[in-house]
mmCIF file of C-alpha atoms in Angstrom:
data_model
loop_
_atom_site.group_PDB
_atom_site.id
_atom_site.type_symbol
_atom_site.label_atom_id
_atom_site.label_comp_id
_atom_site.label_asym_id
_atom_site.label_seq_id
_atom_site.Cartn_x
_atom_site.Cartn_y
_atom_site.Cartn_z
ATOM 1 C CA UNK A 86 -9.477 -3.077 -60.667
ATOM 2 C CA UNK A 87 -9.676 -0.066 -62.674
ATOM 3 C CA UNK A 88 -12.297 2.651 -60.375
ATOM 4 C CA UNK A 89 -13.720 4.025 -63.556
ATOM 5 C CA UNK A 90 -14.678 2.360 -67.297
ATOM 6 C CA UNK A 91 -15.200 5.108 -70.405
ATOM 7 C CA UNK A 92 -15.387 4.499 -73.992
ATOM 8 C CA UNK A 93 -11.741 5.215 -75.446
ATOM 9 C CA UNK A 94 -13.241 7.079 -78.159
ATOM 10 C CA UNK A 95 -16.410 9.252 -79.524
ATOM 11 C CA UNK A 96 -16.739 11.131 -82.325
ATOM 12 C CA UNK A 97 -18.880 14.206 -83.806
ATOM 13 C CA UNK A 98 -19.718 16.986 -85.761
ATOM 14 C CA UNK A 99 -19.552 20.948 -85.072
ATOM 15 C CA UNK A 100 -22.719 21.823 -83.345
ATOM 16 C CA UNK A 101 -23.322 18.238 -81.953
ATOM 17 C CA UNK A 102 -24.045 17.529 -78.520
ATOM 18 C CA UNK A 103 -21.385 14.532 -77.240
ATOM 19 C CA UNK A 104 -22.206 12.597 -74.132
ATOM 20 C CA UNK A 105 -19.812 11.007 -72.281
ATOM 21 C CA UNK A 106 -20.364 7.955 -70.346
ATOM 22 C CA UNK A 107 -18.827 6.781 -67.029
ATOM 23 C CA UNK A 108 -19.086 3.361 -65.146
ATOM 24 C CA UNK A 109 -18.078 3.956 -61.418
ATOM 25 C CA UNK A 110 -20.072 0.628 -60.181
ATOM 26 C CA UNK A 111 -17.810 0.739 -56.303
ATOM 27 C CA UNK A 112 -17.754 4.435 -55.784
ATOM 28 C CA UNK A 113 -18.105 5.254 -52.409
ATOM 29 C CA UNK A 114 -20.075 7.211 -50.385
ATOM 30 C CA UNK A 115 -17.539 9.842 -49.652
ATOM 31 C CA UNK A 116 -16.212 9.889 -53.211
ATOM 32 C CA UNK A 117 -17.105 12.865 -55.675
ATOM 33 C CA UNK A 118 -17.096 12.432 -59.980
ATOM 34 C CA UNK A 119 -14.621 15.182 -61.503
ATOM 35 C CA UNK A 120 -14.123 15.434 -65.172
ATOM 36 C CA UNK A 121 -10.884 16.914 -66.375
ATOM 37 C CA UNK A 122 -10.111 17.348 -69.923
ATOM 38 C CA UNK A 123 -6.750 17.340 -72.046
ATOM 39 C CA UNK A 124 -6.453 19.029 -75.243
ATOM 40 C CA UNK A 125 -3.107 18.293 -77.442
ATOM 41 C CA UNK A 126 0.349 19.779 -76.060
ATOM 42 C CA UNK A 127 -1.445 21.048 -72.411
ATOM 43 C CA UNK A 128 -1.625 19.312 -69.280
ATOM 44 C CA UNK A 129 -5.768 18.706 -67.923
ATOM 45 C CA UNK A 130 -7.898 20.984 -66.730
ATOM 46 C CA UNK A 131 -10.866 20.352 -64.909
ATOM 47 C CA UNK A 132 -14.145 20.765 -65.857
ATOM 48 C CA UNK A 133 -16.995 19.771 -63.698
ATOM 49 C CA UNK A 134 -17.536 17.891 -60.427
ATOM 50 C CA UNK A 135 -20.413 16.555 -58.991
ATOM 51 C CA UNK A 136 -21.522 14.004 -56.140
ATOM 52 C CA UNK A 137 -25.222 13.439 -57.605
ATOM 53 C CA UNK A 138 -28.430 14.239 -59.744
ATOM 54 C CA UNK A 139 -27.343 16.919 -61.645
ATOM 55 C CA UNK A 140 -25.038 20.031 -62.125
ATOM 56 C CA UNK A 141 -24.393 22.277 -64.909
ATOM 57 C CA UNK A 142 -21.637 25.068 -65.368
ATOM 58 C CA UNK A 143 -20.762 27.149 -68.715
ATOM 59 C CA UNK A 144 -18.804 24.523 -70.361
ATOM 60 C CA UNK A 145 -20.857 21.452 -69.495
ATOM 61 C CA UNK A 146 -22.908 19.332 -68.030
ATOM 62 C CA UNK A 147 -23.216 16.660 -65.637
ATOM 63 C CA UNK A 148 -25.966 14.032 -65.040
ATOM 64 C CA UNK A 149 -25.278 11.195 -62.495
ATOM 65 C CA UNK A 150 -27.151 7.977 -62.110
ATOM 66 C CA UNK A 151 -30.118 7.579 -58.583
ATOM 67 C CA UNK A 152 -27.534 5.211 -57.345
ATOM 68 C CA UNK A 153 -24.609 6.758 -58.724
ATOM 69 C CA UNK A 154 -22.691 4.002 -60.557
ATOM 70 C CA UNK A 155 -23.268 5.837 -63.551
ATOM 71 C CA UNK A 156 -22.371 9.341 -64.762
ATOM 72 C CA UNK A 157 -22.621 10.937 -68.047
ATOM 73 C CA UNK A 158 -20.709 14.475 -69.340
ATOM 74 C CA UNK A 159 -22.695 16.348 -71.336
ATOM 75 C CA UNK A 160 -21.081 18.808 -74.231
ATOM 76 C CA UNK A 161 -23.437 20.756 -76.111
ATOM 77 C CA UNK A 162 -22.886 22.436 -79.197
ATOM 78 C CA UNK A 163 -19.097 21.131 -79.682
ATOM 79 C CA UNK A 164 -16.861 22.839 -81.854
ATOM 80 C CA UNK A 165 -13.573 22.317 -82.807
ATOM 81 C CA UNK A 166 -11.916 23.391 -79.419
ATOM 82 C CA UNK A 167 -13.742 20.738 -77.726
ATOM 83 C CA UNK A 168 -11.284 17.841 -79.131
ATOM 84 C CA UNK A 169 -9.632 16.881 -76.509
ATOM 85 C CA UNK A 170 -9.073 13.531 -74.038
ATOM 86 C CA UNK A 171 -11.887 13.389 -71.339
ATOM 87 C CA UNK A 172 -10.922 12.238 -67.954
ATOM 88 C CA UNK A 173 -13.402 10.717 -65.492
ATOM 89 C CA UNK A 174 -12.248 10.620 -62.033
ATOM 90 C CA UNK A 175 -13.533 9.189 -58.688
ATOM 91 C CA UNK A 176 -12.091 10.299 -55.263
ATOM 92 C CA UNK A 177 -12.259 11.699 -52.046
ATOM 93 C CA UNK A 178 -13.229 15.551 -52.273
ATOM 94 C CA UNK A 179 -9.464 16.162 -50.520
ATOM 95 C CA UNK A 180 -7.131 13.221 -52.095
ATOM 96 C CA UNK A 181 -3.268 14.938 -51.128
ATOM 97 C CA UNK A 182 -1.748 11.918 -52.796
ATOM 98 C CA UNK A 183 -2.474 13.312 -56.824
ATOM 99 C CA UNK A 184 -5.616 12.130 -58.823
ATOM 100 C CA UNK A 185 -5.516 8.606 -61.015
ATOM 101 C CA UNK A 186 -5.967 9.713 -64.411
ATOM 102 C CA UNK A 187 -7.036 6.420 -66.561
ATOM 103 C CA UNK A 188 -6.832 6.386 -70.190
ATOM 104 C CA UNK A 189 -10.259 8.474 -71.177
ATOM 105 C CA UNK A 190 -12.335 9.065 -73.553
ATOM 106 C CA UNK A 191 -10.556 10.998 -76.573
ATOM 107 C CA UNK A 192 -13.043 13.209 -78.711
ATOM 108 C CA UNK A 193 -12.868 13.824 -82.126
ATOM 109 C CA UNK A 194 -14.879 17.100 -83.371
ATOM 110 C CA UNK A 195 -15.185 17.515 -87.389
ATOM 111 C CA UNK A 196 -16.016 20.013 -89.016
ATOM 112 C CA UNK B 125 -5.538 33.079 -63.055
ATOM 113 C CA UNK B 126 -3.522 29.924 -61.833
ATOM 114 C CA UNK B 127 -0.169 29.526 -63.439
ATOM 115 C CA UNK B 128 2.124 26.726 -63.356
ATOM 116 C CA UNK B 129 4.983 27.118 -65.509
ATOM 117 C CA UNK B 130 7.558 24.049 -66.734
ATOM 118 C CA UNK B 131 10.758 24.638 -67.876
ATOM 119 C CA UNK B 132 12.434 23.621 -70.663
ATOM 120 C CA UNK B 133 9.444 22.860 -72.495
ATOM 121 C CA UNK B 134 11.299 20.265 -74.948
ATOM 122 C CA UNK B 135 15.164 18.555 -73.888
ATOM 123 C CA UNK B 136 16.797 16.135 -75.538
ATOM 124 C CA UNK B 137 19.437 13.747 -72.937
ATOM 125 C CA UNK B 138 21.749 11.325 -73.755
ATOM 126 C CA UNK B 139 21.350 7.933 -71.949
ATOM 127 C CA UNK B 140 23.199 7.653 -68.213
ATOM 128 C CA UNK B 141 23.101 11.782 -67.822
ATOM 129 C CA UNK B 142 21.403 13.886 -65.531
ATOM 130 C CA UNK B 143 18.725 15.369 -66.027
ATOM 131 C CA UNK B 144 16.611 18.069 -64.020
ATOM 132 C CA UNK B 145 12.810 19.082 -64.820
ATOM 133 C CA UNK B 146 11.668 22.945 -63.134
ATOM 134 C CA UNK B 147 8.203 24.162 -62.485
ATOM 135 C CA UNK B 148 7.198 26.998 -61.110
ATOM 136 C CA UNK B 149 3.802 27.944 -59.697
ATOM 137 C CA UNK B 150 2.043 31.023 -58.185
ATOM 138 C CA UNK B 151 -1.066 29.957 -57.417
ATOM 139 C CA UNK B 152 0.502 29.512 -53.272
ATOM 140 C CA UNK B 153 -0.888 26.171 -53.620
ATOM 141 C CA UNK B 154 0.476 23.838 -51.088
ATOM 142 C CA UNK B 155 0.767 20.814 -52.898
ATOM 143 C CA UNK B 156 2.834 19.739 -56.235
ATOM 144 C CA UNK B 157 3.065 17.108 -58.236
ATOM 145 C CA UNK B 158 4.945 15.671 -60.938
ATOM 146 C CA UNK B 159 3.235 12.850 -63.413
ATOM 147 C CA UNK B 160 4.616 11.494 -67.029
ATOM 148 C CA UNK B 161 2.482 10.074 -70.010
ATOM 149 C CA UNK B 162 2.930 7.662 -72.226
ATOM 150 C CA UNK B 163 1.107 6.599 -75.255
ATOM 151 C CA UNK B 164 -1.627 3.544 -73.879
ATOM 152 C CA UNK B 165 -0.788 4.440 -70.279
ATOM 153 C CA UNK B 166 -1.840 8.053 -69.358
ATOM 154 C CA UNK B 167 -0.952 9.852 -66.682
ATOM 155 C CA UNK B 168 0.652 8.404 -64.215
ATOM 156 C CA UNK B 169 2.349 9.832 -60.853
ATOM 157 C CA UNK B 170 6.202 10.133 -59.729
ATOM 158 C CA UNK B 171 6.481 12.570 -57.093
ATOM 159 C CA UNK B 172 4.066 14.777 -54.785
ATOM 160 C CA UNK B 173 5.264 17.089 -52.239
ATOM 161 C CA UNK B 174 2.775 18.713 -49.869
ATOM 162 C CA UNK B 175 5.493 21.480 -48.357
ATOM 163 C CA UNK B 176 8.205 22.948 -48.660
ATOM 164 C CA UNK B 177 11.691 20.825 -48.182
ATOM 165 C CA UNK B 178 10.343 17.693 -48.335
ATOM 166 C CA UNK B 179 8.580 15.747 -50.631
ATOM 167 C CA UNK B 180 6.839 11.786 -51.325
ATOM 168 C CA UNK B 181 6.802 8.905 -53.673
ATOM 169 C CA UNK B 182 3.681 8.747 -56.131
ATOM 170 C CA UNK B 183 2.821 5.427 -58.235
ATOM 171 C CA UNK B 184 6.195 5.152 -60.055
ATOM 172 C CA UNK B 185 9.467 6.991 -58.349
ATOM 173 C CA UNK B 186 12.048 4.671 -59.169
ATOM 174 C CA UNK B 187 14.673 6.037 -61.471
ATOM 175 C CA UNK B 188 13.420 9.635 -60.185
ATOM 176 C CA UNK B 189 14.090 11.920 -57.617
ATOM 177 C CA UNK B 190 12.330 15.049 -56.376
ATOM 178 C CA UNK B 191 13.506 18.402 -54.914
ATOM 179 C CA UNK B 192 10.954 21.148 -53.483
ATOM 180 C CA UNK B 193 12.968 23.970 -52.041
ATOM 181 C CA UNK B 194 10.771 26.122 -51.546
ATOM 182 C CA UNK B 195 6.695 26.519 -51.717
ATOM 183 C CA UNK B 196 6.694 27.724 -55.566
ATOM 184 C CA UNK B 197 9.522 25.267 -56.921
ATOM 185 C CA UNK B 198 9.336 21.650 -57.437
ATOM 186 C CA UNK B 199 12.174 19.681 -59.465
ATOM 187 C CA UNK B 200 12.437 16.774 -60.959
ATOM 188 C CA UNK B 201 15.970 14.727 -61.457
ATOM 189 C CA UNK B 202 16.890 11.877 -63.293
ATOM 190 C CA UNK B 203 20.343 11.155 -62.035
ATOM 191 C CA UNK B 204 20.790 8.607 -65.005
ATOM 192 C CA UNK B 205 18.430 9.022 -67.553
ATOM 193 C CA UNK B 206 17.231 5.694 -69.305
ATOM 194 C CA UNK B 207 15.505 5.475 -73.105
ATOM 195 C CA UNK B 208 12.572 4.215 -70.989
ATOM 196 C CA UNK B 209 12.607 7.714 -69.548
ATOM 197 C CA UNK B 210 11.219 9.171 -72.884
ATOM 198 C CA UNK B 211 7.735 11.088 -72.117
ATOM 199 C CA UNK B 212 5.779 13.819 -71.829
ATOM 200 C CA UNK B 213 6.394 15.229 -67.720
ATOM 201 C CA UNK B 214 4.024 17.249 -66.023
ATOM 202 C CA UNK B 215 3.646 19.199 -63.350
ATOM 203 C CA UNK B 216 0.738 20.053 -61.049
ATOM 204 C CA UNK B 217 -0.283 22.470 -58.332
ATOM 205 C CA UNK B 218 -3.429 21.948 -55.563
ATOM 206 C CA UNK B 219 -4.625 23.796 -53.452
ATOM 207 C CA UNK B 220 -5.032 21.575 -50.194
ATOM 208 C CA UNK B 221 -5.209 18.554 -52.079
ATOM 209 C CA UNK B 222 -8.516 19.437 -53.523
ATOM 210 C CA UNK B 223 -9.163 17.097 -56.684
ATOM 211 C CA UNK B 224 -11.014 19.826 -58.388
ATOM 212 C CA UNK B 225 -8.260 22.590 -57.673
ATOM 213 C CA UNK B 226 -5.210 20.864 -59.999
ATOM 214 C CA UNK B 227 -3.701 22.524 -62.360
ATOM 215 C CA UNK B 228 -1.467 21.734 -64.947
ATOM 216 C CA UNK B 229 1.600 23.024 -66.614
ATOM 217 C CA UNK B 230 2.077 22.980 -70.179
ATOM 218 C CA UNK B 231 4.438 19.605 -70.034
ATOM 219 C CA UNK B 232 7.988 18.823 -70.962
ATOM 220 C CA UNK B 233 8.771 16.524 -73.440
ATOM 221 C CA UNK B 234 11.641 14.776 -72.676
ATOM 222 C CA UNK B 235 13.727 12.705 -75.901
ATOM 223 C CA UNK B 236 16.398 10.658 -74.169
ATOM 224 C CA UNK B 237 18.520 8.730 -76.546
#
């Protein structure tokens, strides 16, 4: 049973915002939301992490559901750089044994 | 700046050789990892090593073998490479196993035919 459900794709226009939705209905209590990113010919990087409400750094944006089934990634003002595949991961803040990356969301940005 | 480095970044192997995948890092993380992609299956993981001379099976090791010799260098050998052994490898460094500290080399894309 998959741990996280995303749309496969999204797209949108230079200067959009793009929100990214994440269904996590059995996360547990100890488990944190990360959002990694892949752009074409690189390996992910991460972007964001959060456990709840809400938490913003310089490249995005994260709002997560009162009873945390439910977390969105927020991209605003995307330009072309911001195509990429958009992980959502759910794990222990410490998980030695690598990260499960599922099939994410891939974002197309158009001019 | 953390820096893990892959090497070659392209090979091409004929079926039944050997073949051997480097990465370097020096970010003195800890912990490596190696992981392949597919088309319709993402990434998926082959080999971890948390020190130094020894290392552990991830989600799919069979048909690969991993060597970590020291903290900075972790291989990755396919004694007898198969056509099903076509991908995209990549490897990872963490620091402590923290899921928001792993980072990614460039990949290799391996053609075996």
């Amino acid at each position: 049973l998959a741990k996280t459900t995303q749309p496969p794709s999204m797209e949108a226009y230079e200067g959009q915002e793009v929100n990214v939705s994440c269904s996590h209905t059995n996360i547990a209590t100890s488990e944190y939301i990360y959002w990694y990113r892949q752009v074409p010919h690189q390996g992910p990087q991460f972007i964001i992490q959060g456990y709840k409400d809400y938490v913003v750094n310089e490249v995005a944006s994260l709002f997560i559901s009162a009873d945390r089934k439910l977390s969105t990634l927020s991209l605003p003002w995307v330009s072309l750089r911001d195509a990429a595949v958009y992980y959502c991961i759910v794990t222990d803040m410490n998980y030695a044994q690598g990260l499960t990356f599922g099939l994410g969301t891939r974002v197309s940005v158009f001019p | 700046e953390a820096a893990v480095t892959q090497s070659p970044r392209s090979k091409v192997a004929v079926t039944g050789g050997k073949v051997t995948l480097s990465c370097h890092q020096t970010n003195n993380h800890d912990y490596m990892y190696w992981y392949r992609q597919d088309t319709g299956h993402g990434l998926r993981l082959i080999h971890y090593s948390y020190v130094a001379d020894s290392t552990e099976k991830g989600d799919i090791p069979d048909g690969y073998k991993a060597s970590r010799p020291s903290q900075e260098n972790f291989s990755l050998i396919l004694e007898l490479a198969s056509l099903s052994q076509t991908a995209v490898y990549f490897c990872a460094s963490s620091d402590w196993g923290s899921a928001e500290t792993l980072y990614f080399g460039s990949g290799t894309r391996l053609t075996v035919l």
